[in-house]
Amino acid sequence: MIWNTMMGTSILSIPWGIKQAGFTTGVVILFLMGLLTLYCCYRVVKSRGAIPFTDTLTWEFPDVCQYYFGSFGRWSSLLFSMMSLVGAMIVYWVLMSNFLFNTGKFIYNYVHHVNVTDIGLSTNGSDKVICPTTGDTPPSNQTVDLTLGNRTDFQQFQMWWSKTDTVPLYLIIVLLPLLNFRSPSFFAKFNVLGTVSVLYLVSLITYKATRLGFYFNFRWNEIGEYFVPDFRLSFPQLTGILTLAFFIHNCIITLLKNNRNPENNIRDLSVAYLLVGLTYMYVGVMVFGSFPSPPLAKECIQQNFLDNFPSNDILSFVARIFLLFQMMTVYPLLGYLVRVQLLGHVFGSIYPGVFHVLGLNIAVVGVGVLMARFYPNIGGIIRFSGAACGLAFVFVYPCLIHMIALYRSQQLRWYSVIIHVSIIVLGVGNLVAQFLM
């Protein structure tokens, strides 16, 4: 359950993050961030038990923050929780626009027998990999070589089926009504789609890697632009992504609350983090390592690695279909959590009125549409939102609460202060570094 909940859209940006950090540095950072976030999550789970003379069985982590920090803890935890949820919904909207665009493009080209060539360098063979753009600009997925079909109709299709101009608006028709449901129980039934999507992605990556092979060359003088660096100064971009990739701290108490054997909570949490870390490591290393040799450089790896496969790749088309339907069922669940936390705190009711709910949903959807239109960079969105919400829930609050609890019980030691203050400093540095890279 924890593995299924934690696995999300960040998995698509892990290979790009490793590219930004350098291969060796990226692998080490992924391992260390997994351990660090696991420890902080452990501190969250243990935070209720340190409160004396109070029944905390029904408490969530924001309640613990309110106990220690008063109204500031309550409202600040709400703010950062909203940042994580809304940030996830924005990433979902950008990705759903991407998947819907590529799905529609594949279907149109197949039905109308249109043969097109994607912009940019590419490899040859049946397992083609493309470099649609250079740098970190999202790929436009435009087409240039029209060999079959009616050119006028194709141009009309491109005008009405644009990744940034029209497709994000089409999603409103489907998703905005779904956000207004009173209960998310219907969408919760499709939670298994998340597991199926991740398993299919892993299978796709394994198949492509066996077909493409691996390419590494760490000797700069011999290989020039195809050199694979061990370290890059832009490594904080990966730490920002991983903060959100391993983020489950605001709901871990809820997930473990109904565990049949509560004494196994820490074991289950550790196993879940191990599985998530291994999944991220496998995806990141396999995609990075199997990315082809010249004429393509590792720098071509996109923020969404599926964009490195051409629009007519059938296996990638199936992956996008899986992910699109999964996200369309998870998106209303995220919207429900936003409604519960925000309206519940402000109005004391999760459904104070139809206009309150509709206004909130329009605002959230509007932000997603604007980001999909003007800043469709999922890597950037993930790392900024991850570093921001992680500052409070991953680094600051768990460490401060633990030190305060030790101080009140007269068990606080100097080495514990150094360790936990250092973790807080790392969290602050992680956020600041996102604006410098």
XYZ file of C-alpha atoms in Angstrom:
437
model
C 0.000 0.000 0.000
C 2.787 2.436 0.913
C 4.783 1.506 -2.209
C 1.721 1.986 -4.410
C 0.944 5.360 -2.819
C 4.497 6.684 -2.974
C 5.165 5.664 -6.572
C 4.041 8.555 -8.725
C 4.929 10.866 -11.544
C 8.455 11.445 -10.227
C 9.533 8.110 -11.693
C 9.362 9.635 -15.183
C 11.920 12.326 -14.248
C 14.429 10.188 -12.320
C 16.637 9.478 -15.407
C 16.705 13.203 -16.230
C 17.639 13.961 -12.621
C 20.526 11.485 -12.757
C 21.686 13.169 -15.952
C 21.633 16.544 -14.167
C 23.641 15.211 -11.228
C 26.140 13.073 -13.117
C 25.845 9.316 -13.173
C 27.860 8.308 -10.095
C 26.702 11.293 -8.059
C 23.106 10.622 -9.086
C 23.208 7.006 -7.926
C 24.789 7.992 -4.593
C 22.295 10.824 -4.038
C 19.368 8.519 -4.774
C 20.602 6.054 -2.149
C 21.316 8.731 0.477
C 18.046 10.611 -0.084
C 16.159 7.351 0.357
C 17.839 6.770 3.732
C 17.378 10.371 4.851
C 13.695 10.581 3.947
C 13.102 7.164 5.537
C 14.612 8.359 8.816
C 12.525 11.542 8.783
C 9.411 9.489 8.008
C 10.290 7.236 10.947
C 10.413 10.331 13.151
C 6.932 11.307 11.897
C 5.539 7.872 12.800
C 7.077 8.088 16.280
C 6.026 11.702 16.902
C 2.640 10.853 18.475
C 4.134 8.419 20.986
C 6.293 11.126 22.571
C 3.255 13.166 23.689
C 2.439 12.313 27.343
C -0.963 12.168 29.021
C -2.871 12.605 25.746
C -4.845 10.185 23.588
C -3.249 10.612 20.167
C -4.645 7.535 18.414
C -6.823 9.632 16.102
C -4.204 12.336 15.494
C -2.575 13.076 12.166
C 0.808 14.745 11.790
C -0.703 18.270 11.444
C -2.322 17.676 14.864
C 1.116 16.869 16.264
C 2.481 20.070 14.706
C -0.341 22.043 16.318
C 0.437 20.493 19.696
C 4.070 21.609 19.543
C 3.804 24.884 17.613
C 0.244 26.083 18.233
C -1.814 27.720 15.503
C 1.381 28.436 13.526
C 2.065 24.716 13.316
C -1.489 24.013 12.223
C -1.642 26.594 9.446
C 1.928 26.187 8.250
C 1.494 22.411 7.990
C -1.700 23.042 6.032
C 0.153 25.425 3.697
C 2.948 22.972 2.922
C 0.514 20.092 2.566
C -1.432 22.172 0.031
C 1.799 22.877 -1.827
C 2.542 19.169 -2.143
C -0.987 18.235 -3.237
C -1.504 21.119 -5.661
C 2.019 20.618 -7.006
C 1.192 16.975 -7.695
C -2.057 17.991 -9.411
C -0.158 20.455 -11.624
C 2.332 17.755 -12.637
C -0.575 15.416 -13.359
C -2.243 18.005 -15.586
C 0.953 18.613 -17.550
C 1.546 14.893 -17.982
C -2.068 14.137 -18.870
C -1.876 16.841 -21.541
C 1.316 15.233 -22.827
C -0.138 11.713 -22.873
C -3.461 12.776 -24.374
C -1.667 14.754 -27.084
C 0.606 11.876 -28.059
C -2.261 9.375 -27.893
C -4.426 11.488 -30.187
C -1.506 12.028 -32.526
C -0.770 8.301 -32.739
C -4.421 7.440 -33.435
C -4.799 10.154 -36.086
C -1.637 9.125 -37.911
C -2.613 5.451 -37.799
C -6.189 5.981 -39.007
C -5.227 8.392 -41.800
C -2.091 6.477 -42.821
C 0.079 9.497 -42.146
C 3.815 8.906 -41.991
C 5.635 11.644 -40.123
C 9.146 12.241 -38.864
C 9.817 13.763 -35.453
C 12.039 16.817 -35.229
C 15.553 16.201 -33.973
C 18.248 13.562 -34.078
C 17.271 9.924 -33.815
C 18.709 6.458 -33.975
C 17.881 3.963 -36.680
C 16.100 0.645 -36.369
C 12.768 -0.528 -34.983
C 13.605 0.620 -31.427
C 14.188 4.239 -32.380
C 15.109 6.801 -29.723
C 14.821 10.487 -30.521
C 16.274 13.755 -29.280
C 13.370 16.111 -30.065
C 15.086 19.178 -28.577
C 18.348 20.195 -27.007
C 18.814 21.270 -23.441
C 15.953 21.140 -20.936
C 13.235 22.678 -23.097
C 10.246 20.324 -23.327
C 9.946 18.587 -26.679
C 7.451 20.082 -29.078
C 6.737 16.764 -30.801
C 6.030 18.620 -34.019
C 6.235 16.770 -37.322
C 7.969 17.754 -40.498
C 7.984 15.007 -43.128
C 4.454 14.350 -44.373
C 4.572 11.612 -46.954
C 0.990 10.354 -47.019
C -2.429 11.824 -46.332
C -4.094 15.155 -46.962
C -1.805 18.025 -45.986
C -4.644 20.504 -45.350
C -6.488 18.116 -43.017
C -3.257 17.337 -41.214
C -2.527 21.020 -40.655
C -6.064 21.491 -39.313
C -5.497 18.600 -36.932
C -2.254 20.142 -35.707
C -4.007 23.461 -35.132
C -6.817 21.930 -33.046
C -4.658 19.292 -31.362
C -1.802 21.258 -29.795
C -0.006 20.005 -26.690
C 0.056 23.416 -25.014
C -2.668 25.470 -26.720
C -5.713 23.190 -26.883
C -5.255 19.757 -25.267
C -4.924 21.140 -21.681
C -8.299 22.840 -22.215
C -9.951 19.648 -23.469
C -9.118 17.924 -20.184
C -11.302 20.440 -18.315
C -14.416 18.940 -19.901
C -13.704 15.554 -18.328
C -11.926 16.317 -15.070
C -13.642 19.409 -13.658
C -17.008 17.615 -13.201
C -15.239 14.660 -11.560
C -13.649 16.935 -8.959
C -17.088 17.916 -7.647
C -18.054 14.407 -6.529
C -18.821 14.286 -2.823
C -17.016 10.981 -2.292
C -13.863 9.661 -3.973
C -14.724 6.008 -3.307
C -15.491 5.318 -6.987
C -12.021 6.443 -8.107
C -10.301 4.619 -5.246
C -11.401 1.354 -6.877
C -9.007 2.072 -9.759
C -5.973 2.337 -7.468
C -4.656 -0.901 -8.939
C -3.999 0.975 -12.194
C -1.039 2.635 -10.502
C 0.606 -0.710 -9.825
C -0.129 -1.946 -13.344
C 1.314 1.250 -14.870
C 4.560 1.042 -12.901
C 4.982 -2.658 -13.677
C 4.411 -1.984 -17.361
C 6.930 0.884 -17.307
C 9.536 -1.366 -15.713
C 8.838 -4.045 -18.329
C 9.049 -1.486 -21.138
C 12.370 -0.165 -19.847
C 13.757 -3.687 -19.496
C 12.750 -4.602 -23.038
C 14.139 -1.395 -24.543
C 17.388 -1.748 -22.612
C 17.946 -5.289 -23.840
C 17.366 -4.122 -27.401
C 19.444 -0.946 -27.210
C 22.295 -2.127 -25.011
C 24.300 0.074 -22.646
C 26.672 2.907 -23.383
C 29.065 4.513 -20.897
C 32.280 6.398 -21.526
C 33.885 8.347 -18.691
C 36.967 9.518 -20.644
C 36.456 13.164 -21.614
C 39.420 13.553 -23.965
C 38.325 10.683 -26.205
C 34.616 11.189 -26.470
C 33.948 14.930 -26.259
C 30.240 15.774 -26.027
C 29.344 12.093 -25.485
C 31.346 11.996 -22.263
C 29.356 10.724 -19.246
C 30.250 12.903 -16.227
C 30.405 11.449 -12.734
C 29.512 14.799 -11.139
C 27.683 17.947 -12.208
C 27.055 21.150 -10.268
C 23.346 20.914 -11.085
C 22.954 17.887 -8.756
C 20.465 19.758 -6.450
C 17.879 19.357 -9.211
C 17.917 15.632 -8.456
C 17.638 16.168 -4.693
C 14.561 18.333 -5.279
C 12.958 15.631 -7.433
C 13.783 12.905 -4.915
C 12.324 14.896 -2.022
C 8.930 14.613 -3.719
C 9.627 11.108 -5.046
C 10.111 9.816 -1.480
C 7.478 12.117 0.031
C 4.722 10.415 1.991
C 5.263 12.096 5.340
C 1.985 14.046 5.439
C -0.147 10.896 5.204
C 2.045 8.075 6.553
C 0.259 8.028 9.924
C -3.067 7.603 8.115
C -1.716 4.757 5.993
C -0.326 2.897 9.009
C -3.257 3.624 11.305
C -5.274 0.580 10.192
C -2.334 -1.803 10.091
C -3.405 -5.160 11.506
C -0.118 -5.469 13.421
C 0.978 -1.969 14.534
C 4.168 -3.390 16.024
C 5.334 -4.022 12.452
C 4.840 -0.433 11.297
C 8.530 0.436 11.185
C 9.395 -2.801 9.422
C 6.669 -2.239 6.825
C 7.781 1.359 6.336
C 11.404 0.307 5.818
C 10.468 -2.418 3.346
C 8.277 0.023 1.409
C 11.102 2.569 1.158
C 13.490 -0.187 0.074
C 11.128 -1.247 -2.731
C 10.552 2.336 -3.844
C 14.275 3.079 -3.813
C 15.067 -0.067 -5.815
C 12.367 0.821 -8.350
C 13.707 4.351 -8.800
C 17.288 3.058 -8.999
C 16.362 0.447 -11.598
C 14.437 2.890 -13.786
C 17.050 5.619 -13.519
C 20.083 3.435 -14.207
C 18.439 1.390 -16.980
C 17.117 4.413 -18.885
C 20.323 6.400 -18.437
C 22.599 3.494 -19.253
C 20.673 2.248 -22.283
C 20.307 5.676 -23.838
C 22.044 5.241 -27.219
C 25.563 6.137 -28.189
C 26.379 8.757 -30.861
C 24.762 10.489 -32.652
C 22.679 10.941 -29.475
C 24.264 12.153 -26.239
C 22.984 11.520 -22.711
C 22.119 15.230 -22.666
C 19.112 14.356 -24.854
C 17.339 12.554 -21.981
C 14.055 14.424 -21.454
C 12.316 15.438 -18.229
C 9.707 12.815 -19.138
C 11.768 9.949 -20.550
C 8.797 8.719 -22.609
C 9.325 11.796 -24.786
C 12.538 10.149 -25.994
C 10.444 7.586 -27.841
C 8.809 8.644 -31.125
C 5.075 9.190 -31.334
C 4.604 6.088 -33.515
C 6.237 3.710 -31.005
C 3.477 1.228 -30.102
C 4.918 0.155 -26.733
C 5.273 3.771 -25.633
C 1.727 4.437 -26.873
C 0.437 1.679 -24.567
C 2.449 3.117 -21.659
C 0.916 6.556 -22.218
C -2.578 5.024 -22.331
C -1.993 3.245 -19.003
C -0.611 6.375 -17.358
C -3.338 8.612 -18.780
C -6.174 6.524 -17.341
C -4.351 6.055 -14.055
C -3.828 9.789 -13.642
C -7.409 10.564 -14.608
C -8.553 8.388 -11.682
C -5.944 9.639 -9.197
C -6.436 13.334 -10.034
C -9.941 13.501 -8.465
C -8.558 11.775 -5.361
C -5.904 14.467 -5.008
C -8.584 17.114 -5.502
C -10.634 15.481 -2.759
C -7.668 15.627 -0.368
C -7.204 19.324 -1.161
C -10.886 19.917 -0.446
C -10.792 17.940 2.812
C -7.734 19.690 4.171
C -8.392 23.262 3.016
C -12.164 23.563 3.361
C -12.135 21.392 6.459
C -9.679 23.749 8.156
C -11.316 26.959 6.973
C -15.041 26.107 7.145
C -15.069 23.044 9.393
C -16.765 21.035 6.642
C -15.361 19.203 3.634
C -18.388 20.226 1.560
C -19.604 23.629 2.854
C -21.483 24.352 -0.352
C -21.472 23.691 -4.063
C -20.094 27.137 -4.882
C -17.247 26.806 -2.383
C -16.235 23.453 -3.849
C -16.671 24.612 -7.441
C -14.630 27.766 -6.834
C -11.787 25.772 -5.260
C -11.792 23.235 -8.094
C -11.800 25.927 -10.784
C -8.813 27.595 -9.112
C -6.834 24.324 -8.921
C -7.680 23.352 -12.501
C -6.853 26.861 -13.713
C -3.368 26.668 -12.232
C -2.812 23.316 -13.913
C -3.962 24.649 -17.297
C -1.716 27.710 -17.027
C 1.323 25.625 -16.142
C 0.618 23.166 -18.973
C 0.345 26.149 -21.317
C 3.314 28.278 -20.255
C 5.665 26.058 -18.201
C 5.207 22.364 -19.108
C 8.489 21.341 -17.456
C 7.607 18.485 -15.106
C 11.174 18.198 -13.819
C 11.168 21.839 -12.753
C 7.699 21.635 -11.195
C 8.537 18.461 -9.280
C 11.825 19.717 -7.886
C 10.477 23.102 -6.763
C 7.318 21.711 -5.163
C 9.249 18.802 -3.669
C 11.916 20.997 -2.104
C 9.306 23.462 -0.786
C 6.886 21.017 0.831
C 9.730 18.743 1.881
C 11.360 21.569 3.808
C 8.563 21.449 6.376
C 7.269 17.873 6.365
C 10.481 15.985 5.616
C 13.255 18.016 7.227
C 12.144 20.718 9.675
C 9.054 19.552 11.593
C 10.084 15.914 12.259
C 13.520 16.986 13.527
C 12.279 19.908 15.617
C 9.504 17.845 17.194
C 11.954 15.070 18.049
C 14.407 17.489 19.664
C 11.649 19.245 21.624
C 10.327 15.893 22.877
C 13.830 14.841 23.975
C 14.393 18.203 25.681
C 11.145 17.985 27.645
C 12.048 14.488 28.824
C 15.600 15.677 29.638
C 17.117 13.215 27.168
C 18.434 15.645 24.561
C 22.157 15.153 23.850
C 24.600 17.326 21.935
C 25.169 14.765 19.164
C 21.403 14.522 18.585
C 21.242 18.315 18.233
C 24.091 18.296 15.691
C 22.517 15.492 13.634
C 19.022 16.955 13.486
C 20.118 20.548 12.982
C 22.285 19.324 10.113
C 19.235 17.654 8.548
C 17.307 20.926 8.829
C 20.188 22.815 7.212
C 20.217 20.274 4.370
C 16.506 20.864 3.831
C 16.974 24.630 3.687
C 19.930 24.237 1.339
C 17.912 21.906 -0.875
C 15.225 24.553 -1.333
C 17.629 27.450 -1.872
C 19.684 25.463 -4.382
C 16.638 24.988 -6.643
C 16.665 28.723 -7.381
C 20.383 28.739 -8.116
C 20.516 25.837 -10.598
